Coordinates of C-alpha atoms in Angstrom, one line a residue:
M1 CA -8.0 -31.3 -5.4
F2 CA -8.7 -28.3 -7.7
L3 CA -12.4 -28.1 -6.9
R4 CA -11.4 -28.0 -3.2
F5 CA -8.9 -25.2 -4.1
L6 CA -11.7 -23.3 -5.8
D7 CA -14.2 -23.8 -2.8
A8 CA -11.4 -22.5 -0.5
L9 CA -10.8 -19.4 -2.6
R10 CA -14.5 -18.6 -2.5
A11 CA -14.8 -19.2 1.1
A12 CA -11.8 -16.7 1.7
G13 CA -13.7 -13.9 -0.3
I14 CA -11.7 -14.3 -3.5
P15 CA -14.1 -14.1 -6.5
A16 CA -13.1 -17.2 -8.3
G17 CA -15.7 -18.8 -10.7
L18 CA -16.1 -21.6 -12.9
K19 CA -14.6 -19.6 -15.8
E20 CA -11.3 -19.1 -14.1
H21 CA -11.4 -22.8 -13.0
L22 CA -11.8 -23.9 -16.7
L23 CA -9.0 -21.6 -17.7
L24 CA -6.6 -23.1 -15.1
L25 CA -7.4 -26.5 -16.2
E26 CA -6.9 -25.6 -19.9
A27 CA -3.5 -24.0 -19.1
L28 CA -2.4 -27.1 -17.3
D29 CA -3.5 -29.4 -20.2
A30 CA -1.6 -27.3 -22.6
E31 CA 1.5 -27.6 -20.3
V32 CA 2.2 -23.8 -20.3
I33 CA 4.3 -24.4 -17.1
E34 CA 6.7 -26.8 -15.8
R35 CA 5.2 -29.3 -13.5
T36 CA 6.5 -27.9 -10.2
P37 CA 4.6 -26.5 -7.2
E38 CA 6.2 -23.1 -7.6
Q39 CA 5.2 -22.8 -11.3
F40 CA 1.7 -24.0 -10.5
Y41 CA 1.4 -21.3 -7.7
Y42 CA 2.3 -18.5 -10.0
L43 CA -0.1 -19.8 -12.8
S44 CA -2.9 -20.2 -10.4
R45 CA -2.4 -16.8 -8.8
A46 CA -2.3 -15.2 -12.3
V47 CA -5.8 -16.9 -13.0
Y48 CA -7.8 -16.3 -9.9
V49 CA -6.4 -12.9 -8.4
K50 CA -7.6 -9.9 -10.2
D51 CA -7.2 -7.4 -7.3
E52 CA -3.6 -7.1 -5.7
G53 CA -5.3 -6.4 -2.3
L54 CA -6.3 -10.2 -2.3
L55 CA -2.7 -11.5 -2.9
D56 CA -2.1 -12.2 0.7
R57 CA -5.4 -14.0 1.1
F58 CA -4.5 -16.1 -1.9
D59 CA -1.1 -16.9 -0.4
Q60 CA -2.7 -18.2 2.7
V61 CA -5.4 -20.2 0.9
F62 CA -2.8 -21.9 -1.3
G63 CA -0.6 -22.7 1.7
Q64 CA -3.5 -24.4 3.5
V65 CA -4.7 -26.5 0.5
F66 CA -1.5 -27.5 -0.8
R67 CA 0.3 -27.9 2.4
G68 CA 3.1 -30.6 2.1
L69 CA 3.3 -30.3 -1.6
T70 CA 5.9 -27.5 -1.8
G71 CA 9.0 -29.5 -2.4
P72 CA 11.7 -31.4 -0.5
A73 CA 13.2 -28.4 1.3
A74 CA 9.8 -27.3 2.7
E75 CA 9.1 -30.9 3.8
Q76 CA 12.0 -30.7 6.1
R77 CA 11.4 -27.2 7.4
A78 CA 10.6 -28.3 11.0
D79 CA 13.9 -30.1 11.1
I80 CA 15.9 -26.7 11.6
P81 CA 15.9 -25.7 15.2
A82 CA 15.5 -22.0 15.8
D83 CA 18.7 -21.8 17.9
W84 CA 20.7 -22.8 14.9
L85 CA 19.6 -19.6 13.1
K86 CA 20.1 -17.1 16.0
A87 CA 22.7 -14.8 14.8
V88 CA 25.2 -13.8 17.5
M89 CA 28.1 -12.6 15.3
E90 CA 28.6 -11.2 11.8
K91 CA 31.6 -11.7 9.7
F92 CA 32.9 -8.6 7.8
L93 CA 34.8 -9.5 4.7
T94 CA 36.8 -7.1 2.4
P95 CA 35.8 -7.0 -1.2
E96 CA 38.8 -9.2 -2.1
E97 CA 37.7 -11.8 0.3
R98 CA 34.1 -11.7 -1.0
A99 CA 35.3 -12.1 -4.7
A100 CA 37.2 -15.2 -3.6
I101 CA 34.1 -17.0 -2.2
E102 CA 32.6 -19.3 -5.1
S103 CA 29.0 -20.2 -5.5
L104 CA 28.1 -23.8 -5.4
G105 CA 26.7 -23.8 -8.8
D106 CA 23.3 -23.8 -10.3
W107 CA 19.8 -23.9 -8.7
D108 CA 19.8 -27.8 -8.7
A109 CA 23.3 -27.9 -7.2
I110 CA 22.4 -25.5 -4.4
M111 CA 19.1 -27.3 -3.6
E112 CA 20.8 -30.7 -3.6
A113 CA 23.5 -29.5 -1.2
L114 CA 20.7 -28.0 1.1
R115 CA 19.1 -31.5 1.2
E116 CA 22.5 -33.1 2.1
R117 CA 23.2 -30.5 4.8
L118 CA 19.8 -31.1 6.4
A119 CA 20.4 -34.8 6.5
E120 CA 23.9 -34.7 7.9
Q121 CA 24.0 -31.7 10.3
H122 CA 23.2 -32.3 14.0
G123 CA 24.2 -29.2 15.7
R124 CA 24.4 -25.5 15.6
H125 CA 27.2 -23.7 13.6
E126 CA 28.4 -20.1 13.2
G127 CA 31.0 -18.4 11.3
G128 CA 31.7 -21.5 9.0
N129 CA 31.6 -22.1 5.2
K130 CA 29.5 -25.3 5.0
W131 CA 26.8 -25.9 7.4
I132 CA 23.4 -24.1 8.0
G133 CA 24.3 -21.4 10.5
T134 CA 24.9 -17.8 11.0
G135 CA 27.6 -15.3 10.3
G136 CA 29.9 -17.2 8.0
T137 CA 30.4 -17.9 4.3
S138 CA 28.1 -20.8 4.1
P139 CA 25.3 -20.7 1.3
F140 CA 22.8 -21.7 3.9
G141 CA 21.6 -19.5 7.0
N142 CA 21.7 -15.9 7.7
G143 CA 24.0 -13.1 8.9
G144 CA 26.9 -14.0 6.7
Y145 CA 27.9 -13.6 3.0
N146 CA 27.7 -15.9 0.0
P147 CA 27.4 -15.0 -3.7
E148 CA 24.4 -17.4 -4.0
G149 CA 22.4 -19.3 -1.5
V150 CA 19.3 -19.9 0.7
R151 CA 18.7 -17.4 3.4
I152 CA 17.0 -19.4 6.3
G153 CA 15.7 -17.1 9.1
G154 CA 17.2 -13.7 9.9
E155 CA 17.1 -10.6 7.7
G156 CA 18.6 -9.9 4.2
R157 CA 21.8 -7.9 4.1
H158 CA 23.5 -8.3 0.7
G159 CA 20.5 -9.2 -1.6
R160 CA 22.3 -12.4 -2.7
A161 CA 19.8 -15.0 -1.7
I162 CA 18.3 -17.1 -4.6
K163 CA 15.5 -18.3 -2.3
V164 CA 14.2 -17.2 1.2
W165 CA 12.9 -19.9 3.6
D166 CA 9.0 -19.7 3.9
Q167 CA 8.9 -16.1 2.7
R168 CA 5.4 -14.7 2.2
A169 CA 6.1 -11.8 -0.2
F170 CA 2.5 -10.4 -0.2
R171 CA 1.7 -10.3 3.5
N172 CA 1.3 -6.4 3.4
L173 CA -1.2 -6.3 0.6
D174 CA -4.2 -7.8 2.2
N175 CA -7.1 -5.2 1.8
G176 CA -7.8 -5.0 5.5
R177 CA -4.2 -4.0 6.5
E178 CA -2.9 -0.6 7.0
L179 CA -1.3 1.1 4.1
G180 CA 2.1 1.8 2.9
T181 CA 3.0 4.6 0.4
R182 CA 2.9 2.3 -2.6
N183 CA -0.4 0.8 -1.7
I184 CA -1.9 4.3 -1.1
K185 CA -0.9 5.3 -4.6
V186 CA -2.6 2.4 -6.1
A187 CA -5.8 3.1 -4.3
L188 CA -5.6 6.9 -5.1
R189 CA -5.2 6.1 -8.8
R190 CA -9.0 5.3 -8.8
L191 CA -9.6 9.0 -8.4
R192 CA -8.3 9.9 -11.9
R193 CA -9.7 12.1 -14.7
F194 CA -7.0 12.9 -17.3
A195 CA -7.2 16.1 -19.5
R196 CA -4.6 18.1 -21.4
E197 CA -4.5 21.5 -20.0
G198 CA -1.9 24.4 -19.8
A199 CA 1.0 25.2 -22.1
A200 CA 1.7 23.0 -25.2
S201 CA 5.0 21.4 -24.1
E202 CA 4.7 17.8 -25.4
F203 CA 5.5 16.7 -28.9
D204 CA 2.2 15.5 -30.7
I205 CA 3.4 12.7 -33.0
D206 CA 0.0 12.0 -34.4
G207 CA -0.8 15.6 -35.0
T208 CA 2.6 16.3 -36.7
I209 CA 2.1 13.4 -39.1
D210 CA -1.5 14.6 -40.0
G211 CA -0.3 18.2 -40.4
T212 CA 2.6 17.3 -42.5
A213 CA 0.5 15.1 -44.8
R214 CA -2.0 17.7 -45.2
Q215 CA 0.4 20.7 -45.7
G216 CA 2.9 19.0 -47.7
W217 CA 5.7 20.1 -45.5
L218 CA 7.1 19.4 -42.1
D219 CA 4.3 20.7 -39.7
V220 CA 5.5 20.2 -36.1
R221 CA 2.6 20.2 -33.6
M222 CA 2.8 20.5 -29.9
R223 CA 0.2 19.7 -27.3
P224 CA -0.4 20.2 -23.4
E225 CA 0.8 17.4 -21.3
R226 CA -1.8 14.8 -20.2
R227 CA -2.3 15.1 -16.5
N228 CA -4.7 14.0 -13.7
A229 CA -7.3 17.0 -13.8
V230 CA -8.8 16.1 -10.4
K231 CA -8.4 18.8 -7.8
L232 CA -8.1 17.7 -4.2
L233 CA -8.3 19.5 -0.8
L234 CA -6.6 17.6 2.0
F235 CA -7.3 18.5 5.5
L236 CA -5.0 16.7 8.1
D237 CA -5.7 16.5 11.8
V238 CA -2.4 16.7 13.8
G239 CA -1.4 16.5 17.5
G240 CA -2.8 14.8 20.4
S241 CA -4.5 11.4 19.7
M242 CA -3.2 11.6 16.1
D243 CA 0.4 11.2 17.2
P244 CA 0.5 7.4 16.9
F245 CA -0.6 7.8 13.2
V246 CA 2.1 10.3 12.1
T247 CA 3.8 7.6 9.9
L248 CA 0.5 6.5 8.2
C249 CA -0.4 10.2 7.6
E250 CA 2.9 11.0 6.1
E251 CA 2.6 8.0 3.6
L252 CA -0.7 9.3 2.6
F253 CA 0.5 12.7 2.2
S254 CA 3.5 11.6 0.2
A255 CA 1.3 9.4 -2.2
A256 CA -1.3 12.2 -2.7
T257 CA 1.3 14.6 -3.5
A258 CA 2.8 12.3 -6.1
E259 CA -0.5 11.4 -7.6
F260 CA -2.2 14.8 -7.8
K261 CA -0.9 17.8 -9.5
N262 CA -3.8 20.1 -8.3
L263 CA -3.4 19.4 -4.4
E264 CA -4.0 21.8 -1.7
F265 CA -3.4 20.7 2.0
F266 CA -4.1 22.3 5.4
Y267 CA -3.8 21.1 9.0
F268 CA -6.3 21.4 11.8
H269 CA -6.5 19.9 15.3
N270 CA -9.5 17.8 16.2
C271 CA -12.0 19.7 14.1
P272 CA -11.9 22.4 11.6
Y273 CA -12.7 25.8 12.9
E274 CA -12.3 29.4 11.5
G275 CA -8.6 28.9 10.7
V276 CA -6.4 26.4 9.2
W277 CA -2.5 26.2 8.6
K278 CA 0.2 24.9 6.5
D279 CA 3.2 25.0 8.9
N280 CA 2.7 23.4 12.2
R281 CA 5.6 25.3 13.8
R282 CA 3.9 28.4 13.0
R283 CA 0.2 27.5 13.4
F284 CA -0.6 30.4 15.7
Q285 CA 1.2 33.0 13.6
E286 CA 0.4 32.0 10.1
R287 CA -3.1 30.8 9.8
T288 CA -5.3 30.8 6.8
P289 CA -9.0 31.7 7.4
T290 CA -11.3 29.1 6.5
W291 CA -13.6 31.6 4.8
D292 CA -10.6 32.2 2.3
V293 CA -10.2 28.5 1.6
L294 CA -14.1 28.3 0.8
H295 CA -13.7 31.2 -1.4
R296 CA -10.4 30.5 -3.2
Y297 CA -11.0 26.9 -4.2
G298 CA -14.0 26.0 -6.4
H299 CA -16.8 23.5 -5.9
D300 CA -15.2 21.1 -8.3
Y301 CA -12.5 20.2 -5.6
K302 CA -12.7 16.9 -4.0
C303 CA -12.4 17.3 -0.2
V304 CA -10.7 14.7 2.1
F305 CA -10.4 15.0 6.0
V306 CA -8.0 12.8 7.7
G307 CA -8.5 12.3 11.5
D308 CA -9.5 9.9 14.2
A309 CA -12.4 12.2 15.2
S310 CA -11.7 11.6 18.7
M311 CA -12.3 14.5 20.9
S312 CA -14.7 16.1 23.5
P313 CA -18.2 16.2 22.0
Y314 CA -18.2 19.9 22.9
E315 CA -15.5 20.6 20.5
I316 CA -17.9 19.8 17.8
S317 CA -21.3 21.0 19.1
Q318 CA -20.4 24.2 21.2
A319 CA -18.9 27.6 20.5
G320 CA -15.7 28.0 22.8
G321 CA -15.6 24.2 22.9
S322 CA -12.0 24.1 21.3
V323 CA -9.2 22.9 23.5
E324 CA -6.7 25.4 22.0
H325 CA -8.5 28.7 21.5
H326 CA -12.0 30.4 21.9
N327 CA -13.9 29.5 18.8
D328 CA -16.9 31.8 18.1
E329 CA -18.7 29.2 16.1
A330 CA -18.9 25.4 16.8
G331 CA -16.8 22.8 14.9
A332 CA -20.0 21.3 13.4
V333 CA -20.9 24.7 11.7
W334 CA -17.6 24.8 9.9
L335 CA -17.8 21.2 8.9
H336 CA -21.2 21.8 7.5
R337 CA -19.9 24.8 5.5
L338 CA -17.0 22.7 4.0
T339 CA -19.1 19.8 3.1
T340 CA -21.7 22.1 1.5
T341 CA -19.2 24.0 -0.6
Y342 CA -17.4 20.6 -1.5
P343 CA -20.2 18.1 -2.0
A344 CA -17.6 15.5 -2.9
S345 CA -16.2 15.2 0.7
I346 CA -15.0 12.1 2.7
W347 CA -13.5 11.4 6.2
L348 CA -10.6 9.0 6.5
N349 CA -10.2 7.6 10.1
P350 CA -7.0 5.7 11.0
L351 CA -8.7 4.0 13.8
P352 CA -10.0 0.6 13.2
R353 CA -13.7 0.6 12.4
E354 CA -14.6 -1.7 15.3
H355 CA -13.5 1.2 17.6
W356 CA -15.9 3.8 16.1
D357 CA -19.0 2.8 18.2
Y358 CA -17.1 3.6 21.4
G359 CA -16.6 7.3 20.7
Q360 CA -19.4 9.9 20.8
S361 CA -17.4 12.4 18.8
I362 CA -16.8 9.8 16.1
A363 CA -20.6 9.2 15.8
M364 CA -21.2 13.0 15.6
I365 CA -18.7 13.5 12.8
R366 CA -20.1 10.6 10.9
R367 CA -23.6 12.2 11.0
I368 CA -22.2 15.5 9.9
M369 CA -20.4 13.7 7.0
N370 CA -23.6 11.8 6.1
D371 CA -21.9 8.5 7.1
R372 CA -19.0 9.1 4.5
M373 CA -16.2 8.0 6.9
F374 CA -13.9 5.4 5.8
P375 CA -11.2 3.5 7.7
L376 CA -7.6 4.2 6.5
T377 CA -7.0 0.8 5.2
L378 CA -6.7 -0.3 1.5
E379 CA -10.3 -1.5 1.5
G380 CA -11.5 1.8 3.1
L381 CA -9.4 4.0 0.9
D382 CA -10.7 2.1 -2.3
A383 CA -14.3 2.7 -1.1
G384 CA -13.6 6.4 -0.3
M385 CA -12.2 6.9 -3.8
R386 CA -15.4 5.4 -5.2
E387 CA -17.5 7.7 -3.2
L388 CA -15.5 10.8 -4.5
T389 CA -16.0 9.7 -8.0
R390 CA -19.8 9.1 -7.6
K391 CA -22.0 11.5 -9.6
R392 CA -24.1 13.9 -7.8

């Protein structure tokens, strides 16, 4: 069975080898876990998964290989009709009423009670305190309140459930999925180069001990705080076809702001031209000349463009091609200047990669960027960070 599990992991693209397989067998032989499917799941996940971007993939493989071995409650999962769990009311309780509701007991007592309810119940219930249903004080179901129970269906409200029926906790961590702020931060951490710069504001314990030992008296030493020394220029496409990706771009911007002390950002529309801006409400009144950006920020800055690259090809290739103003020079000219000044440059595209071949403008941007365009997914962002750290 375990060899079939290993083969399934490899087929799903999870780099599991004989070393991990033997380590799992050794751990089982040493009885480091209790003999339950849940404990085996966590042990095998810890052994086989080295990249959190593969957690969801592992979750799916484990469910396929060991289907039917996940305990008595899961075996009877199909016995709960969907209409039993459709919340049509919600019971509001005072703090005093909540305090009066008692738990069934420990984990074993709650699981045993659930098995009994599954065997005895034959219809839908709502607002009660015993059966699987909605809106009551029963420990089983959803939409109600109980200090400890099993949420089945619905959405969590009070954070009291000790178990959630068939929950897949890692479904948003597949490396082909779109990103959330937390996942973006994880990917951006690859672009790190720590250094101690600036004012000496941090207490240096080792230096103080060394200085005191050498001098014979208390010699307090301070040092600059250790920070990420990477400098980043972030250019964000806004408006038009980028409107559906506003939330994703906000998450990227929030994560980048948290990860990089030396971050400068500017907005553009479709393609960078002779001016960029920082405030979209005043983009015509308060523009920063692109020449100023090129002269103000040094060649050591990493440069990231974020946009779907979907526009009229003339906006890239022709003077006067911009849809908003008369540009004296083509967008391609300005992109070439930016990528020449900042050799470590990439373009992040929120459109799925399979759509890129259908846009002429996307192909043009890719050529200008020397094919350094990456999809705005966990996998794409990770590849982009690798490109930015590559020696030139």
